[in-house]
Amino acid sequence: MLPYGRQSIDESDIEAVAAVLRGDWLTTGPAVDAFEKDIAAIAGLETPAVSVTSGTAALHTAYAGLGVGTGDEVITTPLTFFATATTAIWQGARIVFADVCEDTGNLDPVAVKDAMTPQTAVVAGVDFAGHPIDATGLAEVAHSGGALLLEDAAHSIAGSLDGKPVGSLADVTTFSFFPTKNLTTAEGGALVSSYDEILSRARDFKGIGYARDPAKLRSEPDGPWYYEVQSLGLNYRLPDVLAALGSNQLRRLALFKARRRAIHHRYNLGLRGIDSLRLPATRDGADPMWHLYPLRIVDGRRRELFEHLRSNGIGVQVNYLPVHRQPLFAELGWKQGQFPVAETYSAQEISLPMFPTLTDADVDRVIELVRDFVGA
Ligand SMILES: *Cc1c(COP(=O)(O)O)cnc(C)c1O
């Protein structure tokens, strides 16, 4: 079965991991420091990223860094991996959904504006399939209501909008390094921000709330062994072994991006001009990092096309089931029909295979199977 996504591991990745295993540090050491600087550089920021153990942990840590707590509301999209929403609940927030734009599937600033209340603390957009959110529009709506903008960039590291890299567009940006994503540390994630206060709280949170920095201690140390616990945290530390893999993968990120763009282009050329298909849009000024190729079939035959592709060995996927319809949220009163654009997008979507080692011949085979199915 041809998968919809997979990692690219080469000998240099294996060597980078082995080198750490032969050294003195397994967990937080020099490879973590280097990786955090490397991620900040990709995001166009000076201050190092905060690395964590997954994209989910990055979201949780970001909400903690943003100071989200009980009584706060977080506005997000139904068209995402559900962790964008559930991690805010861990911090005590109430989730409020808002609909997406029809072309990109990204959070719609107009819908967000309608959903804002005095309790809104964070607007959490997602760069669906790798296409950046309308960061200007969303930041304007969020900031004018006293809220901050979080960008879940699990799909979009190395993308950009109006020449500005993903990571520099929102108040906080989170990444995932799961194997199917654009680069991998097996499990891993990171967050970036240009606000020192957010980063400092995030660092405390992912480091179990341990305080050792003499500048931050509240009492006079009674010896070099002294530490304080000043806040509630978790152990979300990414180990050196995995950070080394991440830094080595980053050296090929531009190649990965170019190959993903070429595959996207080939699908576009092969599938354009067919009435029953809708191809992913690219907005002016957006330079996406295509993590997915989200094809939409608009004639109601998504299930049939999905099964046709699966039965021919193409491991297609649906991204995503609307989050507000998951039992956890449905039980809170969210209903079918409340977010028609996201619901329709989700009901029509099939993610075609997309990963750097996918060959042109594989892409052409997928195109032929889709064309055969729709009778084009
Ligand atoms: C993958 C993903 C996550 C979670 O990342 P993990 O590393 O799997 O925990 C969060 N948000 C989105 C949009 C994702 O695609």
PDB file of N, CA, C and O and ligand atoms in Angstrom, residues 53-59 79-84 126-128 152-155 174-181 186-189 291-292 319-320, ligand 1:
ATOM      1  N   THR A  53       8.066  17.157  23.416  1.00  0.00           N
ATOM      2  CA  THR A  53       8.033  15.755  22.996  1.00  0.00           C
ATOM      3  C   THR A  53       7.029  15.428  21.898  1.00  0.00           C
ATOM      4  O   THR A  53       7.000  14.299  21.419  1.00  0.00           O
ATOM      5  N   SER A  54       6.180  16.374  21.503  1.00  0.00           N
ATOM      6  CA  SER A  54       5.219  16.124  20.418  1.00  0.00           C
ATOM      7  C   SER A  54       4.569  17.443  20.014  1.00  0.00           C
ATOM      8  O   SER A  54       4.708  18.454  20.726  1.00  0.00           O
ATOM      9  N   GLY A  55       3.836  17.401  18.914  1.00  0.00           N
ATOM     10  CA  GLY A  55       3.056  18.571  18.518  1.00  0.00           C
ATOM     11  C   GLY A  55       1.937  18.842  19.516  1.00  0.00           C
ATOM     12  O   GLY A  55       1.560  19.997  19.757  1.00  0.00           O
ATOM     13  N   THR A  56       1.401  17.766  20.083  1.00  0.00           N
ATOM     14  CA  THR A  56       0.372  17.906  21.115  1.00  0.00           C
ATOM     15  C   THR A  56       0.946  18.608  22.342  1.00  0.00           C
ATOM     16  O   THR A  56       0.341  19.541  22.881  1.00  0.00           O
ATOM     17  N   ALA A  57       2.150  18.177  22.767  1.00  0.00           N
ATOM     18  CA  ALA A  57       2.812  18.822  23.903  1.00  0.00           C
ATOM     19  C   ALA A  57       3.134  20.286  23.580  1.00  0.00           C
ATOM     20  O   ALA A  57       3.074  21.148  24.463  1.00  0.00           O
ATOM     21  N   ALA A  58       3.461  20.567  22.323  1.00  0.00           N
ATOM     22  CA  ALA A  58       3.763  21.949  21.928  1.00  0.00           C
ATOM     23  C   ALA A  58       2.520  22.825  22.099  1.00  0.00           C
ATOM     24  O   ALA A  58       2.607  23.956  22.598  1.00  0.00           O
ATOM     25  N   LEU A  59       1.361  22.287  21.701  1.00  0.00           N
ATOM     26  CA  LEU A  59       0.115  23.051  21.866  1.00  0.00           C
ATOM     27  C   LEU A  59      -0.191  23.263  23.346  1.00  0.00           C
ATOM     28  O   LEU A  59      -0.515  24.376  23.774  1.00  0.00           O
ATOM     29  N   LEU A  79     -11.759  22.058  11.572  1.00  0.00           N
ATOM     30  CA  LEU A  79     -11.044  21.279  10.554  1.00  0.00           C
ATOM     31  C   LEU A  79      -9.576  21.152  10.964  1.00  0.00           C
ATOM     32  O   LEU A  79      -8.691  21.790  10.404  1.00  0.00           O
ATOM     33  N   THR A  80      -9.346  20.339  11.991  1.00  0.00           N
ATOM     34  CA  THR A  80      -7.991  20.152  12.504  1.00  0.00           C
ATOM     35  C   THR A  80      -7.880  18.808  13.203  1.00  0.00           C
ATOM     36  O   THR A  80      -8.878  18.132  13.459  1.00  0.00           O
ATOM     37  N   PHE A  81      -6.630  18.442  13.503  1.00  0.00           N
ATOM     38  CA  PHE A  81      -6.377  17.337  14.418  1.00  0.00           C
ATOM     39  C   PHE A  81      -6.846  17.815  15.795  1.00  0.00           C
ATOM     40  O   PHE A  81      -6.490  18.914  16.219  1.00  0.00           O
ATOM     41  N   PHE A  82      -7.619  16.991  16.479  1.00  0.00           N
ATOM     42  CA  PHE A  82      -8.351  17.462  17.657  1.00  0.00           C
ATOM     43  C   PHE A  82      -7.490  18.011  18.793  1.00  0.00           C
ATOM     44  O   PHE A  82      -7.970  18.735  19.661  1.00  0.00           O
ATOM     45  N   ALA A  83      -6.164  17.714  18.780  1.00  0.00           N
ATOM     46  CA  ALA A  83      -5.304  18.196  19.871  1.00  0.00           C
ATOM     47  C   ALA A  83      -5.225  19.721  19.917  1.00  0.00           C
ATOM     48  O   ALA A  83      -4.961  20.289  20.987  1.00  0.00           O
ATOM     49  N   THR A  84      -5.468  20.386  18.789  1.00  0.00           N
ATOM     50  CA  THR A  84      -5.491  21.847  18.801  1.00  0.00           C
ATOM     51  C   THR A  84      -6.505  22.344  19.834  1.00  0.00           C
ATOM     52  O   THR A  84      -6.286  23.362  20.492  1.00  0.00           O
ATOM     53  N   VAL A 126      -5.049  27.042  12.292  1.00  0.00           N
ATOM     54  CA  VAL A 126      -4.263  25.878  11.842  1.00  0.00           C
ATOM     55  C   VAL A 126      -3.928  26.069  10.368  1.00  0.00           C
ATOM     56  O   VAL A 126      -4.803  26.392   9.564  1.00  0.00           O
ATOM     57  N   ASP A 127      -2.666  25.884  10.014  1.00  0.00           N
ATOM     58  CA  ASP A 127      -2.241  25.995   8.612  1.00  0.00           C
ATOM     59  C   ASP A 127      -2.607  24.696   7.897  1.00  0.00           C
ATOM     60  O   ASP A 127      -1.740  23.849   7.627  1.00  0.00           O
ATOM     61  N   PHE A 128      -3.874  24.550   7.563  1.00  0.00           N
ATOM     62  CA  PHE A 128      -4.384  23.295   7.028  1.00  0.00           C
ATOM     63  C   PHE A 128      -3.648  22.897   5.740  1.00  0.00           C
ATOM     64  O   PHE A 128      -3.539  23.701   4.807  1.00  0.00           O
ATOM     65  N   ASP A 152      -1.140  26.905  14.834  1.00  0.00           N
ATOM     66  CA  ASP A 152      -0.750  25.496  14.856  1.00  0.00           C
ATOM     67  C   ASP A 152      -0.176  25.194  13.471  1.00  0.00           C
ATOM     68  O   ASP A 152      -0.908  25.020  12.504  1.00  0.00           O
ATOM     69  N   ALA A 153       1.163  25.163  13.424  1.00  0.00           N
ATOM     70  CA  ALA A 153       1.876  24.987  12.160  1.00  0.00           C
ATOM     71  C   ALA A 153       2.434  23.568  12.054  1.00  0.00           C
ATOM     72  O   ALA A 153       3.511  23.358  11.493  1.00  0.00           O
ATOM     73  N   ALA A 154       1.674  22.602  12.574  1.00  0.00           N
ATOM     74  CA  ALA A 154       2.092  21.194  12.478  1.00  0.00           C
ATOM     75  C   ALA A 154       2.296  20.779  11.025  1.00  0.00           C
ATOM     76  O   ALA A 154       3.057  19.856  10.742  1.00  0.00           O
ATOM     77  N   HIS A 155       1.617  21.468  10.083  1.00  0.00           N
ATOM     78  CA  HIS A 155       1.697  21.101   8.658  1.00  0.00           C
ATOM     79  C   HIS A 155       2.638  21.987   7.865  1.00  0.00           C
ATOM     80  O   HIS A 155       2.799  21.748   6.666  1.00  0.00           O
ATOM     81  N   THR A 174       3.261  26.705  16.853  1.00  0.00           N
ATOM     82  CA  THR A 174       3.674  25.361  17.289  1.00  0.00           C
ATOM     83  C   THR A 174       3.931  24.462  16.082  1.00  0.00           C
ATOM     84  O   THR A 174       3.299  24.606  15.037  1.00  0.00           O
ATOM     85  N   PHE A 175       4.867  23.532  16.261  1.00  0.00           N
ATOM     86  CA  PHE A 175       5.240  22.575  15.208  1.00  0.00           C
ATOM     87  C   PHE A 175       5.132  21.141  15.737  1.00  0.00           C
ATOM     88  O   PHE A 175       5.247  20.913  16.942  1.00  0.00           O
ATOM     89  N   SER A 176       4.958  20.197  14.810  1.00  0.00           N
ATOM     90  CA  SER A 176       4.987  18.766  15.146  1.00  0.00           C
ATOM     91  C   SER A 176       6.045  18.087  14.285  1.00  0.00           C
ATOM     92  O   SER A 176       6.176  18.398  13.098  1.00  0.00           O
ATOM     93  N   PHE A 177       6.764  17.156  14.895  1.00  0.00           N
ATOM     94  CA  PHE A 177       7.782  16.404  14.149  1.00  0.00           C
ATOM     95  C   PHE A 177       7.457  14.911  14.127  1.00  0.00           C
ATOM     96  O   PHE A 177       8.343  14.057  14.178  1.00  0.00           O
ATOM     97  N   PHE A 178       6.182  14.610  14.046  1.00  0.00           N
ATOM     98  CA  PHE A 178       5.702  13.231  13.886  1.00  0.00           C
ATOM     99  C   PHE A 178       6.162  12.725  12.504  1.00  0.00           C
ATOM    100  O   PHE A 178       6.334  13.527  11.580  1.00  0.00           O
ATOM    101  N   PRO A 179       6.373  11.408  12.336  1.00  0.00           N
ATOM    102  CA  PRO A 179       6.953  10.906  11.075  1.00  0.00           C
ATOM    103  C   PRO A 179       6.245  11.336   9.792  1.00  0.00           C
ATOM    104  O   PRO A 179       6.907  11.519   8.761  1.00  0.00           O
ATOM    105  N   THR A 180       4.934  11.486   9.805  1.00  0.00           N
ATOM    106  CA  THR A 180       4.251  11.869   8.555  1.00  0.00           C
ATOM    107  C   THR A 180       4.354  13.367   8.276  1.00  0.00           C
ATOM    108  O   THR A 180       3.974  13.811   7.192  1.00  0.00           O
ATOM    109  N   LYS A 181       4.853  14.147   9.207  1.00  0.00           N
ATOM    110  CA  LYS A 181       4.929  15.602   9.016  1.00  0.00           C
ATOM    111  C   LYS A 181       6.128  15.969   8.125  1.00  0.00           C
ATOM    112  O   LYS A 181       6.785  15.103   7.587  1.00  0.00           O
ATOM    113  N   ALA A 186      10.899  11.481  15.131  1.00  0.00           N
ATOM    114  CA  ALA A 186      10.100  10.318  15.570  1.00  0.00           C
ATOM    115  C   ALA A 186       8.854  10.818  16.294  1.00  0.00           C
ATOM    116  O   ALA A 186       7.765  10.791  15.738  1.00  0.00           O
ATOM    117  N   GLU A 187       9.003  11.236  17.533  1.00  0.00           N
ATOM    118  CA  GLU A 187       7.994  12.047  18.217  1.00  0.00           C
ATOM    119  C   GLU A 187       8.694  13.344  18.583  1.00  0.00           C
ATOM    120  O   GLU A 187       9.860  13.332  18.973  1.00  0.00           O
ATOM    121  N   GLY A 188       7.998  14.450  18.488  1.00  0.00           N
ATOM    122  CA  GLY A 188       8.620  15.709  18.883  1.00  0.00           C
ATOM    123  C   GLY A 188       7.794  16.894  18.435  1.00  0.00           C
ATOM    124  O   GLY A 188       6.859  16.762  17.637  1.00  0.00           O
ATOM    125  N   GLY A 189       8.137  18.038  18.979  1.00  0.00           N
ATOM    126  CA  GLY A 189       7.449  19.268  18.618  1.00  0.00           C
ATOM    127  C   GLY A 189       8.228  20.449  19.157  1.00  0.00           C
ATOM    128  O   GLY A 189       9.260  20.272  19.833  1.00  0.00           O
ATOM    129  N   HIS A 291       2.094  19.855   3.128  1.00  0.00           N
ATOM    130  CA  HIS A 291       2.130  18.621   3.918  1.00  0.00           C
ATOM    131  C   HIS A 291       1.126  17.605   3.353  1.00  0.00           C
ATOM    132  O   HIS A 291       1.399  16.409   3.322  1.00  0.00           O
ATOM    133  N   LEU A 292      -0.035  18.101   2.922  1.00  0.00           N
ATOM    134  CA  LEU A 292      -1.076  17.239   2.358  1.00  0.00           C
ATOM    135  C   LEU A 292      -1.438  17.743   0.967  1.00  0.00           C
ATOM    136  O   LEU A 292      -1.230  18.913   0.655  1.00  0.00           O
ATOM    137  N   ASN A 319      -8.665  14.093   6.084  1.00  0.00           N
ATOM    138  CA  ASN A 319      -8.228  15.098   7.075  1.00  0.00           C
ATOM    139  C   ASN A 319      -9.210  16.263   7.040  1.00  0.00           C
ATOM    140  O   ASN A 319      -9.156  17.049   6.103  1.00  0.00           O
ATOM    141  N   TYR A 320     -10.062  16.443   7.958  1.00  0.00           N
ATOM    142  CA  TYR A 320     -10.198  15.690   9.206  1.00  0.00           C
ATOM    143  C   TYR A 320     -11.682  15.438   9.436  1.00  0.00           C
ATOM    144  O   TYR A 320     -12.509  16.083   8.808  1.00  0.00           O
TER     145      TYR A 320
HETATM  146  C1  LIG B   1      -0.062  16.214  13.937  1.00  0.00           C
HETATM  147  C2  LIG B   1      -0.824  17.389  14.426  1.00  0.00           C
HETATM  148  C3  LIG B   1      -0.837  17.755  15.771  1.00  0.00           C
HETATM  149  C4  LIG B   1      -0.250  16.918  16.858  1.00  0.00           C
HETATM  150  O1  LIG B   1       1.075  16.596  16.674  1.00  0.00           O
HETATM  151  P1  LIG B   1       1.686  15.244  17.337  1.00  0.00           P
HETATM  152  O2  LIG B   1       3.153  15.418  17.134  1.00  0.00           O
HETATM  153  O3  LIG B   1       1.124  14.099  16.575  1.00  0.00           O
HETATM  154  O4  LIG B   1       1.291  15.238  18.763  1.00  0.00           O
HETATM  155  C5  LIG B   1      -1.498  18.922  16.127  1.00  0.00           C
HETATM  156  N1  LIG B   1      -2.127  19.668  15.216  1.00  0.00           N
HETATM  157  C6  LIG B   1      -2.167  19.337  13.915  1.00  0.00           C
HETATM  158  C7  LIG B   1      -2.869  20.221  12.943  1.00  0.00           C
HETATM  159  C8  LIG B   1      -1.525  18.170  13.474  1.00  0.00           C
HETATM  160  O5  LIG B   1      -1.582  17.824  12.188  1.00  0.00           O
END
